Coordinates of C-alpha atoms in Angstrom, one line a residue:
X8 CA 8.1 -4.6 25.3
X9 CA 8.7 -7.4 23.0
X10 CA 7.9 -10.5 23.3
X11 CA 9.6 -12.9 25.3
X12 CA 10.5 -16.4 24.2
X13 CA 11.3 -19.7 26.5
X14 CA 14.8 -21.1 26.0
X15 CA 12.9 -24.3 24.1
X16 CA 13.0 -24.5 20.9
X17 CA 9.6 -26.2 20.9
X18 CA 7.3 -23.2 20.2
X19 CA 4.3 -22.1 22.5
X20 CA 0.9 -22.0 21.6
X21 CA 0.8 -18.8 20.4
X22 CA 3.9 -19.3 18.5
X23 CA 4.0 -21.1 14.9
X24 CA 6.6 -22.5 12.6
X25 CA 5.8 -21.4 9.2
X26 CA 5.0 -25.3 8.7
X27 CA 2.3 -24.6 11.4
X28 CA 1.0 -21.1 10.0
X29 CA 0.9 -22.4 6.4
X30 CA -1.7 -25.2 8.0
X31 CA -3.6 -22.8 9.9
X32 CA -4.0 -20.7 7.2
X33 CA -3.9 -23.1 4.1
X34 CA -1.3 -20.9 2.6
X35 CA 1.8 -22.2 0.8
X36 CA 5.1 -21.6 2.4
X37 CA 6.0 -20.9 -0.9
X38 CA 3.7 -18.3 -0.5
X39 CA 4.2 -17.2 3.2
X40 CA 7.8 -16.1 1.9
X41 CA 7.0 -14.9 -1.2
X42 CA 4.9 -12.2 1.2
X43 CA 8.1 -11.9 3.5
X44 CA 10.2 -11.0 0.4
X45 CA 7.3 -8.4 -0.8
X46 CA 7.3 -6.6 2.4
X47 CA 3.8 -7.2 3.1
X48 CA 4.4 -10.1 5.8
X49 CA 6.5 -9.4 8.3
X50 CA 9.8 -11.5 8.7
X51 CA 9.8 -14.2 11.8
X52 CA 11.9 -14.1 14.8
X53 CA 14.9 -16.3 14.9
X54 CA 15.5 -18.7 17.7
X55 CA 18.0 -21.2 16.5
X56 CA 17.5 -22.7 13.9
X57 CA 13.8 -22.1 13.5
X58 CA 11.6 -19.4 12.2
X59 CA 8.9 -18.9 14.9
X60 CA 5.7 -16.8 13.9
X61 CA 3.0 -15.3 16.5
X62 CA -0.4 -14.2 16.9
X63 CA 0.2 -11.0 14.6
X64 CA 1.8 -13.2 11.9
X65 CA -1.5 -14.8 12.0
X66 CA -3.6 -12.3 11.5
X67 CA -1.9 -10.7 9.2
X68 CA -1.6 -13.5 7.1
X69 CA -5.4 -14.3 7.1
X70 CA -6.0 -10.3 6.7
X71 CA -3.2 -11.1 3.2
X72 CA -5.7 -14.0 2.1
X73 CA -9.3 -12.0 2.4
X74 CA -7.8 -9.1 0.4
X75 CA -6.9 -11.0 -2.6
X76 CA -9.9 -12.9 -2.3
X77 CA -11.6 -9.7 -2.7
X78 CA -9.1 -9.4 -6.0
X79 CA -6.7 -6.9 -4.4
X80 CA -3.1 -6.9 -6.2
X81 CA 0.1 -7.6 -3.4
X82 CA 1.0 -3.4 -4.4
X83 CA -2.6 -2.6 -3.0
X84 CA -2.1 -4.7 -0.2
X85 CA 1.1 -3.3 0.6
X86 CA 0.1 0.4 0.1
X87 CA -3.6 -0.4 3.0
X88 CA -1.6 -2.1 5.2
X89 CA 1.1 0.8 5.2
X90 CA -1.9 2.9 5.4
X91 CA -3.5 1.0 8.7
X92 CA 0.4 1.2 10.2
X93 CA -0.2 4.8 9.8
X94 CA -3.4 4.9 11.8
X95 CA -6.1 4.4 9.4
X96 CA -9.1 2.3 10.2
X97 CA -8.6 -1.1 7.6
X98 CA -12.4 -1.3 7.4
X99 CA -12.4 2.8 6.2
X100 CA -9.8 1.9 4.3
X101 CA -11.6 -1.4 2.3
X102 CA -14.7 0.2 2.0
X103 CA -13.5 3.3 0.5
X104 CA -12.0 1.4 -2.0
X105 CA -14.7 -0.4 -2.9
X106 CA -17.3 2.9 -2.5
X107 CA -14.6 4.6 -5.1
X108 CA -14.3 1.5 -7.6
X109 CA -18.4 1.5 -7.9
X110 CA -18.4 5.0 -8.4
X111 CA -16.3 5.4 -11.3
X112 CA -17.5 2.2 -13.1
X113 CA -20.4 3.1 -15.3
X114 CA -20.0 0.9 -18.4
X115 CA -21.3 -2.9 -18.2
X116 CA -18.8 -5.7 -19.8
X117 CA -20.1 -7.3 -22.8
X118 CA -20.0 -11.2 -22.8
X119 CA -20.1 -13.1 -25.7
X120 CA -19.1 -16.2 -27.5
X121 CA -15.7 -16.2 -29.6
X122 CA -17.6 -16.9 -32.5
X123 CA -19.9 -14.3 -32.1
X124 CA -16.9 -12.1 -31.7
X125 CA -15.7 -12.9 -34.9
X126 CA -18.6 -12.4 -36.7
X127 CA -18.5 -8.9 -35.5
X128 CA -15.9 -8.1 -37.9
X129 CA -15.5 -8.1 -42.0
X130 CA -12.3 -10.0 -41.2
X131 CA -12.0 -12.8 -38.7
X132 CA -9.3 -12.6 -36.1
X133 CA -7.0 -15.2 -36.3
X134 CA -6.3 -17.6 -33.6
X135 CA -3.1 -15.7 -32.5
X136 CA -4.8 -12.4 -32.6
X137 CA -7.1 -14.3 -29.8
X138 CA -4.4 -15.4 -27.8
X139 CA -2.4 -12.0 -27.8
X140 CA -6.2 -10.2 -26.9
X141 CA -6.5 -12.6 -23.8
X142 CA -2.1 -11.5 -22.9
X143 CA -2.8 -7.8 -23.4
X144 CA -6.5 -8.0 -21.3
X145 CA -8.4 -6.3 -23.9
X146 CA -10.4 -10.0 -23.8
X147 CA -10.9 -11.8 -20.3
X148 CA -12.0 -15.2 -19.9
X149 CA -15.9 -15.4 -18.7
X150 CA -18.1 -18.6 -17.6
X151 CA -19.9 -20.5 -19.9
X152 CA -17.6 -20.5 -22.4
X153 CA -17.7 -16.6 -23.0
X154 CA -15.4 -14.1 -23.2
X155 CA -15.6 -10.9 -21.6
X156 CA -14.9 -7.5 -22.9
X157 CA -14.5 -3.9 -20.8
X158 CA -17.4 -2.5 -22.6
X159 CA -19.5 -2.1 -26.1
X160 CA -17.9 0.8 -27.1
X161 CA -14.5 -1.1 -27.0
X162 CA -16.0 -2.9 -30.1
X163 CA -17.8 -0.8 -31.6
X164 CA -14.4 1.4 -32.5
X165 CA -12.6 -2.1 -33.5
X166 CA -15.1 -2.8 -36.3
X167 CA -15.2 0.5 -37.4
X168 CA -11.4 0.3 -37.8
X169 CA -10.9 -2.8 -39.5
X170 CA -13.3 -1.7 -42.1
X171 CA -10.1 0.7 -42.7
X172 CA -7.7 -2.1 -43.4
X173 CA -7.0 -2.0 -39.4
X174 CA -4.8 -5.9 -38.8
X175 CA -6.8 -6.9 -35.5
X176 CA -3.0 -7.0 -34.3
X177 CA -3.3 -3.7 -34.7
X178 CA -6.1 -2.7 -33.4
X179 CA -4.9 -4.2 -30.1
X180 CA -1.9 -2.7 -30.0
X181 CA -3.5 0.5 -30.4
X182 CA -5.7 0.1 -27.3
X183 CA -2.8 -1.3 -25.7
X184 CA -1.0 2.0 -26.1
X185 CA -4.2 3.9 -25.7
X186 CA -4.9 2.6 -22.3
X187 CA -0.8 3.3 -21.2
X188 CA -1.6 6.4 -21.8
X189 CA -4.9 7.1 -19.9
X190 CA -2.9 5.4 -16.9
X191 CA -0.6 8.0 -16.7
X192 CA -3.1 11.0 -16.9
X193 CA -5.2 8.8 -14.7
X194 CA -2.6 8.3 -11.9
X195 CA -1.8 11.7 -11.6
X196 CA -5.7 12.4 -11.2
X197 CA -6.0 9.9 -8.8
X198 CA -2.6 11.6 -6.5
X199 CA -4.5 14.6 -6.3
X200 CA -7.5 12.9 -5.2
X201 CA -6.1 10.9 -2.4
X202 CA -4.0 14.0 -1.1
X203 CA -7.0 15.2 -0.1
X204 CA -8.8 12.1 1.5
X205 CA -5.8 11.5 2.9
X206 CA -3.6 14.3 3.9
X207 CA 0.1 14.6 3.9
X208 CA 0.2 16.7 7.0
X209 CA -0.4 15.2 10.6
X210 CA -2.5 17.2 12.3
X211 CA -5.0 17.0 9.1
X212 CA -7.4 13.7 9.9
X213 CA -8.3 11.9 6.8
X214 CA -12.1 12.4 5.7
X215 CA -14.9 9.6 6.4
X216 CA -15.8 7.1 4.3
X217 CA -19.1 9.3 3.5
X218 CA -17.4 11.9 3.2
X219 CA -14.4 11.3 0.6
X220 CA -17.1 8.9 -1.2
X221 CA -19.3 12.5 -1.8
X222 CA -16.1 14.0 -2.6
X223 CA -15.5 10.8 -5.7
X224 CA -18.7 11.7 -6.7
X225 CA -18.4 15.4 -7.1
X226 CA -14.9 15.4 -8.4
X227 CA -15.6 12.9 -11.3
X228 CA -17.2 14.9 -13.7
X229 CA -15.4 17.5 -13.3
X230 CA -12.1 15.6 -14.2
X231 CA -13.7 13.5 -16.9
X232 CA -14.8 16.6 -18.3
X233 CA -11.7 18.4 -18.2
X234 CA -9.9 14.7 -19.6
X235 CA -12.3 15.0 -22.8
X236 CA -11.7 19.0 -23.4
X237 CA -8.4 18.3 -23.3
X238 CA -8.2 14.9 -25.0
X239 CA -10.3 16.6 -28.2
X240 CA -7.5 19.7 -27.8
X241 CA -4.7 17.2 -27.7
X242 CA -6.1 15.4 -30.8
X243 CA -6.7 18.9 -32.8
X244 CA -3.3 19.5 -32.5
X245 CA -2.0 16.2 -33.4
X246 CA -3.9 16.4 -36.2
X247 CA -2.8 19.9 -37.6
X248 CA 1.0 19.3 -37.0
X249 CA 0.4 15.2 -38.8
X250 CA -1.4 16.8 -41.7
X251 CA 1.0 19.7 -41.8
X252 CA 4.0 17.3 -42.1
X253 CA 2.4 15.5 -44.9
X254 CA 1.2 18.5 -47.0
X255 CA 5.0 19.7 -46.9
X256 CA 6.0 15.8 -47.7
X257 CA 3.9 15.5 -50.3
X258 CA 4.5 19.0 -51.7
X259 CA 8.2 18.1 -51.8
X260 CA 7.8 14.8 -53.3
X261 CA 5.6 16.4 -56.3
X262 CA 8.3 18.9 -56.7
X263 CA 11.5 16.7 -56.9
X264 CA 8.8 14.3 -59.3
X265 CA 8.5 17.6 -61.5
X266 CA 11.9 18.2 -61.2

């Protein structure tokens, strides 16, 4: 039965104007719609001219704030609170999440000084090339003055490059591409993985924390070993079809030279 609201339009104690909620919460109505519009807030019920908010508004809005605190994205939070509508524990939920994130992050960031950055490199970046690394995330900004980067390898592969007269411009934009790329493959890895956790068909339950955390861990080498077999088959035949192009370029270009 919903809930039932006085003829006033003075609202109860358990009822907020988004005035109210935003000071409760210390959100921004700005925000507070912005959440309405994305789906993840639920819309308020009319009474006149007023928006009124209850209890559930609340909590969903405080539930909103702790998971970008914890640096969710507003299309997480919209796919675990679909998820909790659907029945799944929210705690589960979280800590899977994190138990999975910790599990496939093996490399440590590198933090270092811009300058020390650039002396990394037979050709300084340029100021620009900064600002564009810091747009496309390959660089991230870090305290004390430092910047941050994924990991070492990352690096190591840019100075190898640019001693191949490699623009840093470039460089970035190939990592940009690169890492389009591995988000595809990686998405459809990741469908398969969460099919199973969480099965499509109702009368499956989804597994335990413990238990789809042990099934992370056993899946991931066998699907970053199959990525690398068949990244190292994909780049074989790259290569053989490129440098069979260019042999027939080049052969043709020496013949209408000769010609």
């Amino acid at each position: 039965m919903g809930k039932h609201f006085p003829d006033s339009d003075t609202p109860a104690s358990s009822e907020y104007t988004i005035t109210q909620l935003a000071e409760l919460t210390l959100a921004s109505i700005r925000n507070i719609r912005a959440y309405q519009e994305k789906g993840i807030l639920p819309a308020p019920v009319k009474r006149g001219r007023i928006a009124i908010y209850g209890e559930d508004h609340l909590v969903r809005l405080r539930m909103i704030q702790q998971l970008l605190t914890r640096g969710y994205s507003i299309a997480n939070i919209s796919e675990i609170l679909h998820a909790h509508e659907q029945g799944h524990n929210l705690n589960q939920l979280i800590g899977l999440n994190t138990a999975v994130a910790n599990i496939w992050t093996e490399e440590q960031p590198l933090h270092l000084t811009l300058d020390a950055l650039a002396s990394r490199f037979s050709t300084a970046p340029t100021s620009q090339d900064i600002q564009y690394a810091f747009e496309v995330g390959v660089l991230e900004p870090a305290p004390d003055g430092l910047v941050k980067i994924s990991h070492a390898g990352l690096l190591q592969l840019a100075t190898t490059l640019i001693d191949y007269q490699f623009s840093f411009r470039q460089l970035l934009d190939i990592v940009v591409n690169l890492r389009k790329n591995l988000d595809t493959a990686a998405t459809s890895v990741a469908e398969i993985g969460l099919s199973i956790v969480f099965p499509q068909v109702p009368s499956v339950p989804p597994l335990e924390l413990h238990q789809a955390t042990a099934l992370v861990d056993q899946l991931r080498p066998l699907f970053a070993a199959t990525v690398a077999i068949e990244l190292n088959n994909a780049l074989s035949r790259a290569l053989k079809q490129q440098m069979t192009q260019y042999m027939v370029s080049h052969v043709l270009k020496q013949s209408d030279n000769s010609s």
